[in-house]
Amino acid sequence: MKEDFFRYQAQTTPHPLALEISHASGSYIYDTDGRAHLDFVAGVSACSLGHCHPAVVKAIQEQAARYMHVMVYGEYIQAPAVEYSKKLASMLPEPLESTYLVNSGTEAMEGAIKLARRATGRTGIISARNAYHGNTMGSLSLMDYEERLAPFRPLVPGVSHISFNNPKDLDQIDENTAAVVLETIQGGAGFIMPEGDYLRKVRERCDEAGALLVLDEIQPGFGRTGKLFAFEHYDCIPDILVLGKGMASGMPVGAFTASHELMQLLSDKPKLGHITTFGGNPVIAAAALATLNEITSGQLIEQTLEKEQVFRNKLQHKLITEIRGKGLMLALMVKDPETANRIVLECASRGLVLFWLLFEPRAVRISPPLPISIEEIEEGCDIILEVLTEIEQ
Ligand SMILES: Cc1ncc(COP(=O)(O)O)c(C=O)c1O
């Protein structure tokens, strides 16, 4: 299988981890040698309810047996997509009411950029340095990481950058700006939180300039930070909310949500302003609905903050310089990239799944499934501490 993986499946890095998967359940992934791997990454925040959550599996199986794809997105009334969009609206503040379901986070971002240009008649898009919004051409163009951009130029024009958390840069938002696009909490940059009232200032400046505010909650959304959406911590409501990853607990999905009035613009002048065959797929929408019901019905969201404390209390070691992030979106900071690398690889060999962050090589990602137990957290932290002590010697 390994040989075929390297030969027939396109690779994304020269050195993939290449763990051969047998099955997965709860907080564990099992390999084909029968080893259990405790998962502190959750498919990079995608498996919000852990692996094969029974409610999600049931929703998928029942919907798959009823009907799967019947028509391109938006033509037919398909209950899972309608019910999902309605439920989401009931959990979001005004004016976020109307949802466009797509296939991935990056496509949701493409839709948001298009909507902002269509709504304002302007072309300028402002994003933050070290941001990550996805890998298709529009989302990629929002990035400022030259090494990753150079081979793919020319990019989508009209993009300029500000520094996240620097209010002085906000005067770049002007009458040419269609949208300011920010991650509510910067992910790839190293789990950087908005400081003080930064997001409120961005909101105010957008309002003054008539620009739309787009918040990318693809990583922090769906309960990961102690609220259903991270923007709820910061008293700042976006015009367009971009979602993905943990939304359907491991199924491929994305969405962007805005006011009804704004979203209607994509259906006219031109008609079919954004179209996608599989958007709103009923099986995936059923998984998303089961995920949202499950996340919001118990204490899972509040418990992420208690679990964060367990991580913070346990992970005390000379080699850890800082733990960034909030809830179950944590980045373990160490002094150099070699140490971070060794932690990820050594822990992997001891049955603990950790991962890197895109633009911060001194960080180790911890974003486990939300239902992870305290015992599992302690078990994984003990492995990290054991590895750190070995590295120190
Ligand atoms: C903040 C953020 N935005 C956008 C994306 C892109 O989502 P997808 O990989 O589903 O296209 C990601 C994925 O890592 C992300 O973390």
PDB file of C-alpha atoms in Angstrom, residues 46-203:
ATOM      1  CA  ALA A  46     -12.004  19.032  10.973  1.00  0.00           C
ATOM      2  CA  CYS A  47     -13.200  16.134  13.139  1.00  0.00           C
ATOM      3  CA  SER A  48     -14.856  18.342  15.724  1.00  0.00           C
ATOM      4  CA  LEU A  49     -16.810  15.485  17.308  1.00  0.00           C
ATOM      5  CA  GLY A  50     -13.957  13.013  16.951  1.00  0.00           C
ATOM      6  CA  HIS A  51     -13.846  10.064  14.625  1.00  0.00           C
ATOM      7  CA  CYS A  52     -17.023   8.339  13.464  1.00  0.00           C
ATOM      8  CA  HIS A  53     -19.269   9.970  16.039  1.00  0.00           C
ATOM      9  CA  PRO A  54     -22.386   7.739  16.187  1.00  0.00           C
ATOM     10  CA  ALA A  55     -24.820  10.631  15.602  1.00  0.00           C
ATOM     11  CA  VAL A  56     -22.899  11.753  12.508  1.00  0.00           C
ATOM     12  CA  VAL A  57     -22.533   8.216  11.137  1.00  0.00           C
ATOM     13  CA  LYS A  58     -26.269   7.612  11.643  1.00  0.00           C
ATOM     14  CA  ALA A  59     -27.211  10.867   9.885  1.00  0.00           C
ATOM     15  CA  ILE A  60     -24.945  10.030   6.943  1.00  0.00           C
ATOM     16  CA  GLN A  61     -26.208   6.456   6.623  1.00  0.00           C
ATOM     17  CA  GLU A  62     -29.863   7.427   6.826  1.00  0.00           C
ATOM     18  CA  GLN A  63     -29.528  10.255   4.316  1.00  0.00           C
ATOM     19  CA  ALA A  64     -27.384   8.175   1.934  1.00  0.00           C
ATOM     20  CA  ALA A  65     -30.122   5.544   1.871  1.00  0.00           C
ATOM     21  CA  ARG A  66     -32.821   8.192   1.241  1.00  0.00           C
ATOM     22  CA  TYR A  67     -31.239  10.260  -1.547  1.00  0.00           C
ATOM     23  CA  MET A  68     -27.772  11.536  -2.385  1.00  0.00           C
ATOM     24  CA  HIS A  69     -27.026  13.959  -5.184  1.00  0.00           C
ATOM     25  CA  VAL A  70     -30.154  14.860  -7.132  1.00  0.00           C
ATOM     26  CA  MET A  71     -29.484  18.312  -8.593  1.00  0.00           C
ATOM     27  CA  VAL A  72     -26.909  21.123  -8.599  1.00  0.00           C
ATOM     28  CA  TYR A  73     -26.942  23.391  -5.565  1.00  0.00           C
ATOM     29  CA  GLY A  74     -29.871  25.749  -5.227  1.00  0.00           C
ATOM     30  CA  GLU A  75     -32.526  24.343  -7.568  1.00  0.00           C
ATOM     31  CA  TYR A  76     -34.363  21.746  -5.503  1.00  0.00           C
ATOM     32  CA  ILE A  77     -35.586  21.906  -1.927  1.00  0.00           C
ATOM     33  CA  GLN A  78     -33.554  19.339  -0.025  1.00  0.00           C
ATOM     34  CA  ALA A  79     -34.440  19.155   3.646  1.00  0.00           C
ATOM     35  CA  PRO A  80     -30.938  18.604   5.127  1.00  0.00           C
ATOM     36  CA  ALA A  81     -29.538  21.786   3.538  1.00  0.00           C
ATOM     37  CA  VAL A  82     -32.606  23.870   4.403  1.00  0.00           C
ATOM     38  CA  GLU A  83     -32.782  22.612   7.986  1.00  0.00           C
ATOM     39  CA  TYR A  84     -29.075  23.154   8.432  1.00  0.00           C
ATOM     40  CA  SER A  85     -29.151  26.716   7.125  1.00  0.00           C
ATOM     41  CA  LYS A  86     -32.165  27.531   9.322  1.00  0.00           C
ATOM     42  CA  LYS A  87     -30.564  26.069  12.435  1.00  0.00           C
ATOM     43  CA  LEU A  88     -27.340  27.965  11.765  1.00  0.00           C
ATOM     44  CA  ALA A  89     -29.302  31.211  11.345  1.00  0.00           C
ATOM     45  CA  SER A  90     -30.983  30.625  14.709  1.00  0.00           C
ATOM     46  CA  MET A  91     -27.547  30.475  16.335  1.00  0.00           C
ATOM     47  CA  LEU A  92     -26.037  33.500  14.638  1.00  0.00           C
ATOM     48  CA  PRO A  93     -26.589  37.176  15.434  1.00  0.00           C
ATOM     49  CA  GLU A  94     -28.391  39.418  12.989  1.00  0.00           C
ATOM     50  CA  PRO A  95     -27.947  40.035  10.116  1.00  0.00           C
ATOM     51  CA  LEU A  96     -26.260  36.654   9.470  1.00  0.00           C
ATOM     52  CA  GLU A  97     -29.208  34.687   8.190  1.00  0.00           C
ATOM     53  CA  SER A  98     -28.635  33.231   4.751  1.00  0.00           C
ATOM     54  CA  THR A  99     -26.105  30.480   4.093  1.00  0.00           C
ATOM     55  CA  TYR A 100     -24.496  29.257   0.890  1.00  0.00           C
ATOM     56  CA  LEU A 101     -23.205  25.706   1.335  1.00  0.00           C
ATOM     57  CA  VAL A 102     -20.132  24.761  -0.672  1.00  0.00           C
ATOM     58  CA  ASN A 103     -17.539  21.993  -0.764  1.00  0.00           C
ATOM     59  CA  SER A 104     -14.526  23.323   1.122  1.00  0.00           C
ATOM     60  CA  GLY A 105     -13.195  26.228   3.127  1.00  0.00           C
ATOM     61  CA  THR A 106     -11.315  27.729   0.230  1.00  0.00           C
ATOM     62  CA  GLU A 107     -14.401  27.680  -1.985  1.00  0.00           C
ATOM     63  CA  ALA A 108     -16.366  29.418   0.760  1.00  0.00           C
ATOM     64  CA  MET A 109     -13.687  32.113   0.787  1.00  0.00           C
ATOM     65  CA  GLU A 110     -13.865  32.441  -3.006  1.00  0.00           C
ATOM     66  CA  GLY A 111     -17.629  32.925  -2.677  1.00  0.00           C
ATOM     67  CA  ALA A 112     -17.160  35.539   0.038  1.00  0.00           C
ATOM     68  CA  ILE A 113     -14.687  37.549  -2.049  1.00  0.00           C
ATOM     69  CA  LYS A 114     -16.991  37.417  -5.058  1.00  0.00           C
ATOM     70  CA  LEU A 115     -19.951  38.493  -2.958  1.00  0.00           C
ATOM     71  CA  ALA A 116     -17.993  41.428  -1.495  1.00  0.00           C
ATOM     72  CA  ARG A 117     -16.985  42.643  -4.959  1.00  0.00           C
ATOM     73  CA  ARG A 118     -20.492  42.144  -6.325  1.00  0.00           C
ATOM     74  CA  ALA A 119     -22.087  43.960  -3.357  1.00  0.00           C
ATOM     75  CA  THR A 120     -19.768  46.967  -3.234  1.00  0.00           C
ATOM     76  CA  GLY A 121     -18.818  47.340  -6.886  1.00  0.00           C
ATOM     77  CA  ARG A 122     -15.266  47.773  -5.604  1.00  0.00           C
ATOM     78  CA  THR A 123     -12.222  45.620  -6.275  1.00  0.00           C
ATOM     79  CA  GLY A 124      -9.844  46.059  -3.343  1.00  0.00           C
ATOM     80  CA  ILE A 125      -9.416  43.236  -0.863  1.00  0.00           C
ATOM     81  CA  ILE A 126      -7.358  43.727   2.277  1.00  0.00           C
ATOM     82  CA  SER A 127      -6.080  40.714   4.170  1.00  0.00           C
ATOM     83  CA  ALA A 128      -3.558  40.215   6.945  1.00  0.00           C
ATOM     84  CA  ARG A 129       0.084  39.234   6.718  1.00  0.00           C
ATOM     85  CA  ASN A 130       0.626  35.573   7.630  1.00  0.00           C
ATOM     86  CA  ALA A 131      -3.011  34.794   6.922  1.00  0.00           C
ATOM     87  CA  TYR A 132      -4.193  31.534   5.452  1.00  0.00           C
ATOM     88  CA  HIS A 133      -7.549  31.352   3.718  1.00  0.00           C
ATOM     89  CA  GLY A 134      -7.141  28.355   1.417  1.00  0.00           C
ATOM     90  CA  ASN A 135      -5.326  27.266  -1.693  1.00  0.00           C
ATOM     91  CA  THR A 136      -7.430  28.031  -4.740  1.00  0.00           C
ATOM     92  CA  MET A 137      -6.385  31.053  -6.763  1.00  0.00           C
ATOM     93  CA  GLY A 138      -8.514  33.698  -5.008  1.00  0.00           C
ATOM     94  CA  SER A 139      -7.832  32.497  -1.475  1.00  0.00           C
ATOM     95  CA  LEU A 140      -4.164  31.987  -2.305  1.00  0.00           C
ATOM     96  CA  SER A 141      -3.972  35.568  -3.549  1.00  0.00           C
ATOM     97  CA  LEU A 142      -4.903  36.774  -0.053  1.00  0.00           C
ATOM     98  CA  MET A 143      -1.662  35.348   1.311  1.00  0.00           C
ATOM     99  CA  ASP A 144       1.583  37.312   1.545  1.00  0.00           C
ATOM    100  CA  TYR A 145       4.047  34.423   1.740  1.00  0.00           C
ATOM    101  CA  GLU A 146       6.205  35.006  -1.314  1.00  0.00           C
ATOM    102  CA  GLU A 147       7.862  31.596  -1.346  1.00  0.00           C
ATOM    103  CA  ARG A 148       4.451  29.943  -1.673  1.00  0.00           C
ATOM    104  CA  LEU A 149       3.072  32.505  -4.120  1.00  0.00           C
ATOM    105  CA  ALA A 150       5.918  33.058  -6.579  1.00  0.00           C
ATOM    106  CA  PRO A 151       5.443  29.915  -8.714  1.00  0.00           C
ATOM    107  CA  PHE A 152       1.741  30.626  -9.160  1.00  0.00           C
ATOM    108  CA  ARG A 153       1.814  34.284 -10.199  1.00  0.00           C
ATOM    109  CA  PRO A 154       0.034  36.225 -11.604  1.00  0.00           C
ATOM    110  CA  LEU A 155      -2.413  36.185  -8.728  1.00  0.00           C
ATOM    111  CA  VAL A 156      -5.845  37.758  -8.435  1.00  0.00           C
ATOM    112  CA  PRO A 157      -5.199  41.520  -8.497  1.00  0.00           C
ATOM    113  CA  GLY A 158      -6.435  44.093  -5.995  1.00  0.00           C
ATOM    114  CA  VAL A 159      -5.115  42.495  -2.807  1.00  0.00           C
ATOM    115  CA  SER A 160      -3.100  44.431  -0.227  1.00  0.00           C
ATOM    116  CA  HIS A 161      -1.994  43.512   3.277  1.00  0.00           C
ATOM    117  CA  ILE A 162      -2.171  44.864   6.788  1.00  0.00           C
ATOM    118  CA  SER A 163      -0.536  43.586   9.954  1.00  0.00           C
ATOM    119  CA  PHE A 164      -2.944  41.706  12.191  1.00  0.00           C
ATOM    120  CA  ASN A 165      -3.442  43.521  15.508  1.00  0.00           C
ATOM    121  CA  ASN A 166      -1.960  46.784  14.251  1.00  0.00           C
ATOM    122  CA  PRO A 167      -4.691  49.459  14.389  1.00  0.00           C
ATOM    123  CA  LYS A 168      -2.422  51.928  12.583  1.00  0.00           C
ATOM    124  CA  ASP A 169      -2.757  49.933   9.362  1.00  0.00           C
ATOM    125  CA  LEU A 170      -6.524  50.337   9.352  1.00  0.00           C
ATOM    126  CA  ASP A 171      -6.298  53.654   7.514  1.00  0.00           C
ATOM    127  CA  GLN A 172      -5.502  51.558   4.428  1.00  0.00           C
ATOM    128  CA  ILE A 173      -9.204  50.640   4.371  1.00  0.00           C
ATOM    129  CA  ASP A 174     -10.757  53.206   2.034  1.00  0.00           C
ATOM    130  CA  GLU A 175     -13.384  53.821  -0.632  1.00  0.00           C
ATOM    131  CA  ASN A 176     -11.711  51.283  -2.952  1.00  0.00           C
ATOM    132  CA  THR A 177     -11.942  48.478  -0.421  1.00  0.00           C
ATOM    133  CA  ALA A 178     -14.591  45.871  -1.145  1.00  0.00           C
ATOM    134  CA  ALA A 179     -13.684  43.734   1.859  1.00  0.00           C
ATOM    135  CA  VAL A 180     -11.326  43.250   4.732  1.00  0.00           C
ATOM    136  CA  VAL A 181     -10.742  39.536   5.182  1.00  0.00           C
ATOM    137  CA  LEU A 182      -9.365  38.307   8.487  1.00  0.00           C
ATOM    138  CA  GLU A 183      -9.161  35.052  10.388  1.00  0.00           C
ATOM    139  CA  THR A 184     -10.827  35.749  13.730  1.00  0.00           C
ATOM    140  CA  ILE A 185      -7.883  33.941  15.312  1.00  0.00           C
ATOM    141  CA  GLN A 186      -4.912  33.577  12.980  1.00  0.00           C
ATOM    142  CA  GLY A 187      -4.267  29.854  12.549  1.00  0.00           C
ATOM    143  CA  GLY A 188      -1.252  29.167  10.338  1.00  0.00           C
ATOM    144  CA  ALA A 189       0.517  32.220  11.792  1.00  0.00           C
ATOM    145  CA  GLY A 190       0.701  30.487  15.174  1.00  0.00           C
ATOM    146  CA  PHE A 191      -2.742  30.834  16.786  1.00  0.00           C
ATOM    147  CA  ILE A 192      -2.543  34.594  17.164  1.00  0.00           C
ATOM    148  CA  MET A 193      -5.484  36.086  19.048  1.00  0.00           C
ATOM    149  CA  PRO A 194      -6.933  39.513  18.302  1.00  0.00           C
ATOM    150  CA  GLU A 195      -5.691  41.927  20.961  1.00  0.00           C
ATOM    151  CA  GLY A 196      -7.965  44.223  22.982  1.00  0.00           C
ATOM    152  CA  ASP A 197     -10.628  45.829  20.824  1.00  0.00           C
ATOM    153  CA  TYR A 198      -8.744  45.317  17.546  1.00  0.00           C
ATOM    154  CA  LEU A 199     -11.618  43.549  15.785  1.00  0.00           C
ATOM    155  CA  ARG A 200     -14.083  46.213  16.897  1.00  0.00           C
ATOM    156  CA  LYS A 201     -11.785  48.852  15.429  1.00  0.00           C
ATOM    157  CA  VAL A 202     -11.632  46.932  12.157  1.00  0.00           C
ATOM    158  CA  ARG A 203     -15.441  46.736  12.180  1.00  0.00           C
TER     159      ARG A 203
END
